Amino acid sequence: MIELIGSALLTGAILSFGFGSVFFALIQSSLDHGYTKGVKMAAGVTVSDILLVFLALVGTSFLPQIPNFEKYFRIIGALLLIGLAIGQFKSFQLPRKVEGTKMMNFLYFFVKGFLLNILNPVNFLTWVAVSAGLKSYAFSFNEELLFFGIAIVTIFISESLIAYFSGRLKRVLNETLMLRVKQVTGIIFICLAAKLLWDALS
């Protein structure tokens, strides 16, 4: 159980600092309109993650019926992680400032976070890989729900903190630092992929 909780916390933290469109839109919105707007964006991201997790759980519900599915889906999960890791080593450029809008109500920022997150196919594939990995280790349905619940709460808290400290983050962010952080994330993905491959082939 402790390992499950630790893995969920790590998953949520890694996904929060993916340095994609959501991360930078969160910082920019918080800088331009106050951190509460960033928290509203984080709420939209959280709701979209709940939907993606539901779809991932439904999509992987048939896996236990496949002979030796544990082996195959650990390998597939490892390949997905390797693909994500390769993406972390690509050159990096900070995005240009996004222009503001007059629609500064809750719905705008909520929907903005929701759409930025759910329209990125990598997010869905990541949750599918996580769900398949959990099933390959024979976790119960309640344990899976606990894992995803902790991961999603971690994402919301982390992104709310990103919004709150956006001013400080903006001052220290530069392309070299971001590339280094992405490379560390890539190494973590590779280590996780190696663990899955080891378990699948041993």
PDB file of C-alpha atoms in Angstrom:
ATOM      1  CA  MET A   1       0.000   0.000   0.000  1.00  0.00           C
ATOM      2  CA  ILE A   2       2.844   2.390   0.825  1.00  0.00           C
ATOM      3  CA  GLU A   3       4.413   1.649  -2.569  1.00  0.00           C
ATOM      4  CA  LEU A   4       1.070   2.336  -4.260  1.00  0.00           C
ATOM      5  CA  ILE A   5       0.681   5.695  -2.514  1.00  0.00           C
ATOM      6  CA  GLY A   6       4.286   6.667  -3.245  1.00  0.00           C
ATOM      7  CA  SER A   7       3.891   5.761  -6.921  1.00  0.00           C
ATOM      8  CA  ALA A   8       0.679   7.794  -7.126  1.00  0.00           C
ATOM      9  CA  LEU A   9       2.351  10.844  -5.586  1.00  0.00           C
ATOM     10  CA  LEU A  10       5.298  10.526  -7.981  1.00  0.00           C
ATOM     11  CA  THR A  11       2.985  10.124 -10.980  1.00  0.00           C
ATOM     12  CA  GLY A  12       0.992  13.219 -10.042  1.00  0.00           C
ATOM     13  CA  ALA A  13       4.137  15.280  -9.484  1.00  0.00           C
ATOM     14  CA  ILE A  14       5.718  14.252 -12.799  1.00  0.00           C
ATOM     15  CA  LEU A  15       2.541  14.965 -14.773  1.00  0.00           C
ATOM     16  CA  SER A  16       2.198  18.370 -13.086  1.00  0.00           C
ATOM     17  CA  PHE A  17       5.640  19.461 -14.271  1.00  0.00           C
ATOM     18  CA  GLY A  18       5.360  18.238 -17.848  1.00  0.00           C
ATOM     19  CA  PHE A  19       6.339  21.717 -19.132  1.00  0.00           C
ATOM     20  CA  GLY A  20       3.736  21.565 -21.868  1.00  0.00           C
ATOM     21  CA  SER A  21       1.092  24.072 -22.924  1.00  0.00           C
ATOM     22  CA  VAL A  22      -0.842  23.731 -19.648  1.00  0.00           C
ATOM     23  CA  PHE A  23       2.218  24.487 -17.495  1.00  0.00           C
ATOM     24  CA  PHE A  24       3.077  27.723 -19.279  1.00  0.00           C
ATOM     25  CA  ALA A  25      -0.536  28.832 -19.737  1.00  0.00           C
ATOM     26  CA  LEU A  26      -0.966  28.338 -15.990  1.00  0.00           C
ATOM     27  CA  ILE A  27       2.012  30.569 -15.212  1.00  0.00           C
ATOM     28  CA  GLN A  28       1.020  33.212 -17.775  1.00  0.00           C
ATOM     29  CA  SER A  29      -2.598  33.388 -16.604  1.00  0.00           C
ATOM     30  CA  SER A  30      -1.481  33.672 -12.979  1.00  0.00           C
ATOM     31  CA  LEU A  31       0.975  36.462 -13.806  1.00  0.00           C
ATOM     32  CA  ASP A  32      -1.521  38.409 -15.915  1.00  0.00           C
ATOM     33  CA  HIS A  33      -4.683  37.969 -13.864  1.00  0.00           C
ATOM     34  CA  GLY A  34      -3.722  36.698 -10.395  1.00  0.00           C
ATOM     35  CA  TYR A  35      -3.063  33.254  -8.995  1.00  0.00           C
ATOM     36  CA  THR A  36      -6.769  32.565  -8.354  1.00  0.00           C
ATOM     37  CA  LYS A  37      -7.265  32.457 -12.131  1.00  0.00           C
ATOM     38  CA  GLY A  38      -4.470  29.901 -12.310  1.00  0.00           C
ATOM     39  CA  VAL A  39      -6.240  27.805  -9.673  1.00  0.00           C
ATOM     40  CA  LYS A  40      -9.392  27.937 -11.804  1.00  0.00           C
ATOM     41  CA  MET A  41      -7.349  26.647 -14.731  1.00  0.00           C
ATOM     42  CA  ALA A  42      -5.976  23.890 -12.502  1.00  0.00           C
ATOM     43  CA  ALA A  43      -9.562  22.929 -11.643  1.00  0.00           C
ATOM     44  CA  GLY A  44     -10.336  22.552 -15.343  1.00  0.00           C
ATOM     45  CA  VAL A  45      -7.234  20.407 -15.807  1.00  0.00           C
ATOM     46  CA  THR A  46      -8.294  18.235 -12.870  1.00  0.00           C
ATOM     47  CA  VAL A  47     -11.787  17.629 -14.255  1.00  0.00           C
ATOM     48  CA  SER A  48     -10.353  16.713 -17.660  1.00  0.00           C
ATOM     49  CA  ASP A  49      -7.914  14.312 -15.980  1.00  0.00           C
ATOM     50  CA  ILE A  50     -10.823  12.642 -14.176  1.00  0.00           C
ATOM     51  CA  LEU A  51     -12.531  12.145 -17.546  1.00  0.00           C
ATOM     52  CA  LEU A  52      -9.332  10.812 -19.135  1.00  0.00           C
ATOM     53  CA  VAL A  53      -8.801   8.400 -16.231  1.00  0.00           C
ATOM     54  CA  PHE A  54     -12.376   7.140 -16.595  1.00  0.00           C
ATOM     55  CA  LEU A  55     -11.848   6.531 -20.323  1.00  0.00           C
ATOM     56  CA  ALA A  56      -8.516   4.833 -19.631  1.00  0.00           C
ATOM     57  CA  LEU A  57     -10.092   2.540 -17.025  1.00  0.00           C
ATOM     58  CA  VAL A  58     -12.910   1.619 -19.395  1.00  0.00           C
ATOM     59  CA  GLY A  59     -10.491   1.113 -22.276  1.00  0.00           C
ATOM     60  CA  THR A  60      -8.249  -1.230 -20.290  1.00  0.00           C
ATOM     61  CA  SER A  61     -11.036  -3.123 -18.498  1.00  0.00           C
ATOM     62  CA  PHE A  62     -10.790  -6.014 -20.970  1.00  0.00           C
ATOM     63  CA  LEU A  63      -7.063  -6.579 -20.441  1.00  0.00           C
ATOM     64  CA  PRO A  64      -7.300  -9.328 -17.782  1.00  0.00           C
ATOM     65  CA  GLN A  65      -9.140 -11.467 -20.345  1.00  0.00           C
ATOM     66  CA  ILE A  66      -6.086 -11.544 -22.638  1.00  0.00           C
ATOM     67  CA  PRO A  67      -3.659 -14.445 -22.020  1.00  0.00           C
ATOM     68  CA  ASN A  68      -0.318 -13.210 -20.629  1.00  0.00           C
ATOM     69  CA  PHE A  69      -1.587  -9.626 -20.805  1.00  0.00           C
ATOM     70  CA  GLU A  70       0.686  -8.643 -17.902  1.00  0.00           C
ATOM     71  CA  LYS A  71       3.802  -9.280 -19.974  1.00  0.00           C
ATOM     72  CA  TYR A  72       2.534  -7.621 -23.140  1.00  0.00           C
ATOM     73  CA  PHE A  73       1.218  -4.488 -21.510  1.00  0.00           C
ATOM     74  CA  ARG A  74       4.270  -3.974 -19.365  1.00  0.00           C
ATOM     75  CA  ILE A  75       6.224  -3.995 -22.624  1.00  0.00           C
ATOM     76  CA  ILE A  76       3.728  -1.601 -24.257  1.00  0.00           C
ATOM     77  CA  GLY A  77       3.829   0.664 -21.202  1.00  0.00           C
ATOM     78  CA  ALA A  78       7.630   0.622 -21.307  1.00  0.00           C
ATOM     79  CA  LEU A  79       7.626   1.581 -24.994  1.00  0.00           C
ATOM     80  CA  LEU A  80       5.230   4.466 -24.312  1.00  0.00           C
ATOM     81  CA  LEU A  81       7.478   5.701 -21.507  1.00  0.00           C
ATOM     82  CA  ILE A  82      10.532   5.455 -23.761  1.00  0.00           C
ATOM     83  CA  GLY A  83       8.678   7.506 -26.379  1.00  0.00           C
ATOM     84  CA  LEU A  84       7.834  10.135 -23.760  1.00  0.00           C
ATOM     85  CA  ALA A  85      11.461  10.099 -22.586  1.00  0.00           C
ATOM     86  CA  ILE A  86      12.772  10.736 -26.105  1.00  0.00           C
ATOM     87  CA  GLY A  87      10.492  13.773 -26.338  1.00  0.00           C
ATOM     88  CA  GLN A  88      12.076  15.187 -23.178  1.00  0.00           C
ATOM     89  CA  PHE A  89      15.513  15.333 -24.817  1.00  0.00           C
ATOM     90  CA  LYS A  90      14.438  17.507 -27.746  1.00  0.00           C
ATOM     91  CA  SER A  91      15.552  21.134 -27.916  1.00  0.00           C
ATOM     92  CA  PHE A  92      13.377  23.502 -25.915  1.00  0.00           C
ATOM     93  CA  GLN A  93      12.144  27.048 -26.418  1.00  0.00           C
ATOM     94  CA  LEU A  94      10.066  29.067 -23.997  1.00  0.00           C
ATOM     95  CA  PRO A  95       6.693  29.921 -25.568  1.00  0.00           C
ATOM     96  CA  ARG A  96       5.835  33.486 -26.436  1.00  0.00           C
ATOM     97  CA  LYS A  97       3.535  35.418 -24.164  1.00  0.00           C
ATOM     98  CA  VAL A  98      -0.115  34.661 -24.774  1.00  0.00           C
ATOM     99  CA  GLU A  99      -2.306  37.715 -25.205  1.00  0.00           C
ATOM    100  CA  GLY A 100      -4.976  38.272 -22.599  1.00  0.00           C
ATOM    101  CA  THR A 101      -8.735  38.320 -23.098  1.00  0.00           C
ATOM    102  CA  LYS A 102     -11.611  40.300 -21.665  1.00  0.00           C
ATOM    103  CA  MET A 103     -13.421  37.127 -20.586  1.00  0.00           C
ATOM    104  CA  MET A 104     -11.899  36.868 -17.119  1.00  0.00           C
ATOM    105  CA  ASN A 105     -14.652  34.886 -15.421  1.00  0.00           C
ATOM    106  CA  PHE A 106     -14.451  31.444 -13.847  1.00  0.00           C
ATOM    107  CA  LEU A 107     -15.868  29.632 -16.880  1.00  0.00           C
ATOM    108  CA  TYR A 108     -13.210  30.976 -19.248  1.00  0.00           C
ATOM    109  CA  PHE A 109     -10.216  29.838 -17.201  1.00  0.00           C
ATOM    110  CA  PHE A 110     -11.859  26.553 -16.233  1.00  0.00           C
ATOM    111  CA  VAL A 111     -12.645  25.693 -19.857  1.00  0.00           C
ATOM    112  CA  LYS A 112      -9.195  26.861 -20.955  1.00  0.00           C
ATOM    113  CA  GLY A 113      -7.498  24.433 -18.564  1.00  0.00           C
ATOM    114  CA  PHE A 114      -9.931  21.666 -19.472  1.00  0.00           C
ATOM    115  CA  LEU A 115      -9.396  21.986 -23.227  1.00  0.00           C
ATOM    116  CA  LEU A 116      -5.618  22.492 -23.106  1.00  0.00           C
ATOM    117  CA  ASN A 117      -5.303  19.268 -21.132  1.00  0.00           C
ATOM    118  CA  ILE A 118      -7.870  17.023 -22.779  1.00  0.00           C
ATOM    119  CA  LEU A 119      -6.954  17.934 -26.373  1.00  0.00           C
ATOM    120  CA  ASN A 120      -3.355  16.787 -25.874  1.00  0.00           C
ATOM    121  CA  PRO A 121      -3.344  13.092 -26.936  1.00  0.00           C
ATOM    122  CA  VAL A 122      -0.185  12.432 -24.912  1.00  0.00           C
ATOM    123  CA  ASN A 123      -2.177  12.921 -21.702  1.00  0.00           C
ATOM    124  CA  PHE A 124      -4.681  10.212 -22.607  1.00  0.00           C
ATOM    125  CA  LEU A 125      -1.939   7.805 -23.705  1.00  0.00           C
ATOM    126  CA  THR A 126      -0.132   8.435 -20.428  1.00  0.00           C
ATOM    127  CA  TRP A 127      -3.199   7.545 -18.359  1.00  0.00           C
ATOM    128  CA  VAL A 128      -3.779   4.446 -20.521  1.00  0.00           C
ATOM    129  CA  ALA A 129      -0.191   3.344 -19.900  1.00  0.00           C
ATOM    130  CA  VAL A 130      -0.592   3.935 -16.155  1.00  0.00           C
ATOM    131  CA  SER A 131      -3.899   2.049 -16.046  1.00  0.00           C
ATOM    132  CA  ALA A 132      -2.463  -0.873 -18.009  1.00  0.00           C
ATOM    133  CA  GLY A 133       0.545  -0.947 -15.708  1.00  0.00           C
ATOM    134  CA  LEU A 134      -1.651  -1.111 -12.611  1.00  0.00           C
ATOM    135  CA  LYS A 135      -3.661  -3.976 -14.076  1.00  0.00           C
ATOM    136  CA  SER A 136      -0.497  -5.844 -15.027  1.00  0.00           C
ATOM    137  CA  TYR A 137       0.490  -5.820 -11.342  1.00  0.00           C
ATOM    138  CA  ALA A 138      -2.924  -7.203 -10.354  1.00  0.00           C
ATOM    139  CA  PHE A 139      -4.046  -4.250  -8.247  1.00  0.00           C
ATOM    140  CA  SER A 140      -7.690  -4.410  -7.224  1.00  0.00           C
ATOM    141  CA  PHE A 141     -10.225  -1.935  -8.608  1.00  0.00           C
ATOM    142  CA  ASN A 142     -10.365  -0.118  -5.261  1.00  0.00           C
ATOM    143  CA  GLU A 143      -6.564   0.149  -5.227  1.00  0.00           C
ATOM    144  CA  GLU A 144      -6.648   1.568  -8.758  1.00  0.00           C
ATOM    145  CA  LEU A 145      -9.220   4.162  -7.672  1.00  0.00           C
ATOM    146  CA  LEU A 146      -7.031   5.064  -4.687  1.00  0.00           C
ATOM    147  CA  PHE A 147      -3.990   5.424  -6.961  1.00  0.00           C
ATOM    148  CA  PHE A 148      -5.764   7.663  -9.462  1.00  0.00           C
ATOM    149  CA  GLY A 149      -7.433   9.682  -6.705  1.00  0.00           C
ATOM    150  CA  ILE A 150      -4.097  10.436  -5.040  1.00  0.00           C
ATOM    151  CA  ALA A 151      -2.437  11.202  -8.394  1.00  0.00           C
ATOM    152  CA  ILE A 152      -5.179  13.627  -9.462  1.00  0.00           C
ATOM    153  CA  VAL A 153      -5.261  15.396  -6.084  1.00  0.00           C
ATOM    154  CA  THR A 154      -1.466  15.710  -6.300  1.00  0.00           C
ATOM    155  CA  ILE A 155      -1.786  17.257  -9.761  1.00  0.00           C
ATOM    156  CA  PHE A 156      -4.346  19.808  -8.555  1.00  0.00           C
ATOM    157  CA  ILE A 157      -2.304  20.780  -5.490  1.00  0.00           C
ATOM    158  CA  SER A 158       0.927  20.988  -7.509  1.00  0.00           C
ATOM    159  CA  GLU A 159      -0.636  23.135 -10.226  1.00  0.00           C
ATOM    160  CA  SER A 160      -2.258  25.392  -7.628  1.00  0.00           C
ATOM    161  CA  LEU A 161       1.188  25.883  -6.077  1.00  0.00           C
ATOM    162  CA  ILE A 162       2.631  26.588  -9.539  1.00  0.00           C
ATOM    163  CA  ALA A 163      -0.028  29.291  -9.960  1.00  0.00           C
ATOM    164  CA  TYR A 164       0.729  30.752  -6.521  1.00  0.00           C
ATOM    165  CA  PHE A 165       4.496  30.866  -7.067  1.00  0.00           C
ATOM    166  CA  SER A 166       4.265  31.787 -10.769  1.00  0.00           C
ATOM    167  CA  GLY A 167       6.112  35.083 -10.266  1.00  0.00           C
ATOM    168  CA  ARG A 168       9.145  33.389  -8.755  1.00  0.00           C
ATOM    169  CA  LEU A 169       9.055  30.592 -11.309  1.00  0.00           C
ATOM    170  CA  LYS A 170       8.946  33.076 -14.182  1.00  0.00           C
ATOM    171  CA  ARG A 171      12.102  34.792 -12.927  1.00  0.00           C
ATOM    172  CA  VAL A 172      14.165  31.592 -12.804  1.00  0.00           C
ATOM    173  CA  LEU A 173      12.829  29.885 -15.922  1.00  0.00           C
ATOM    174  CA  ASN A 174      15.118  29.902 -18.929  1.00  0.00           C
ATOM    175  CA  GLU A 175      15.582  27.566 -21.855  1.00  0.00           C
ATOM    176  CA  THR A 176      18.757  25.960 -20.486  1.00  0.00           C
ATOM    177  CA  LEU A 177      17.217  25.222 -17.087  1.00  0.00           C
ATOM    178  CA  MET A 178      14.008  23.895 -18.613  1.00  0.00           C
ATOM    179  CA  LEU A 179      15.953  21.606 -20.943  1.00  0.00           C
ATOM    180  CA  ARG A 180      17.910  20.214 -17.986  1.00  0.00           C
ATOM    181  CA  VAL A 181      14.732  19.566 -16.012  1.00  0.00           C
ATOM    182  CA  LYS A 182      13.126  17.883 -19.018  1.00  0.00           C
ATOM    183  CA  GLN A 183      16.207  15.697 -19.388  1.00  0.00           C
ATOM    184  CA  VAL A 184      15.943  14.619 -15.745  1.00  0.00           C
ATOM    185  CA  THR A 185      12.279  13.795 -16.359  1.00  0.00           C
ATOM    186  CA  GLY A 186      13.314  11.776 -19.407  1.00  0.00           C
ATOM    187  CA  ILE A 187      15.791   9.798 -17.305  1.00  0.00           C
ATOM    188  CA  ILE A 188      13.018   9.050 -14.786  1.00  0.00           C
ATOM    189  CA  PHE A 189      10.797   7.794 -17.620  1.00  0.00           C
ATOM    190  CA  ILE A 190      13.624   5.568 -18.877  1.00  0.00           C
ATOM    191  CA  CYS A 191      14.150   4.108 -15.387  1.00  0.00           C
ATOM    192  CA  LEU A 192      10.432   3.369 -15.076  1.00  0.00           C
ATOM    193  CA  ALA A 193      10.449   1.781 -18.536  1.00  0.00           C
ATOM    194  CA  ALA A 194      13.435  -0.374 -17.570  1.00  0.00           C
ATOM    195  CA  LYS A 195      11.557  -1.553 -14.459  1.00  0.00           C
ATOM    196  CA  LEU A 196       8.540  -2.537 -16.567  1.00  0.00           C
ATOM    197  CA  LEU A 197      10.722  -4.386 -19.091  1.00  0.00           C
ATOM    198  CA  TRP A 198      12.603  -6.194 -16.319  1.00  0.00           C
ATOM    199  CA  ASP A 199       9.346  -7.348 -14.730  1.00  0.00           C
ATOM    200  CA  ALA A 200       7.936  -8.379 -18.112  1.00  0.00           C
ATOM    201  CA  LEU A 201      10.955 -10.424 -19.178  1.00  0.00           C
ATOM    202  CA  SER A 202      12.009 -11.889 -15.828  1.00  0.00           C
TER     203      SER A 202
END
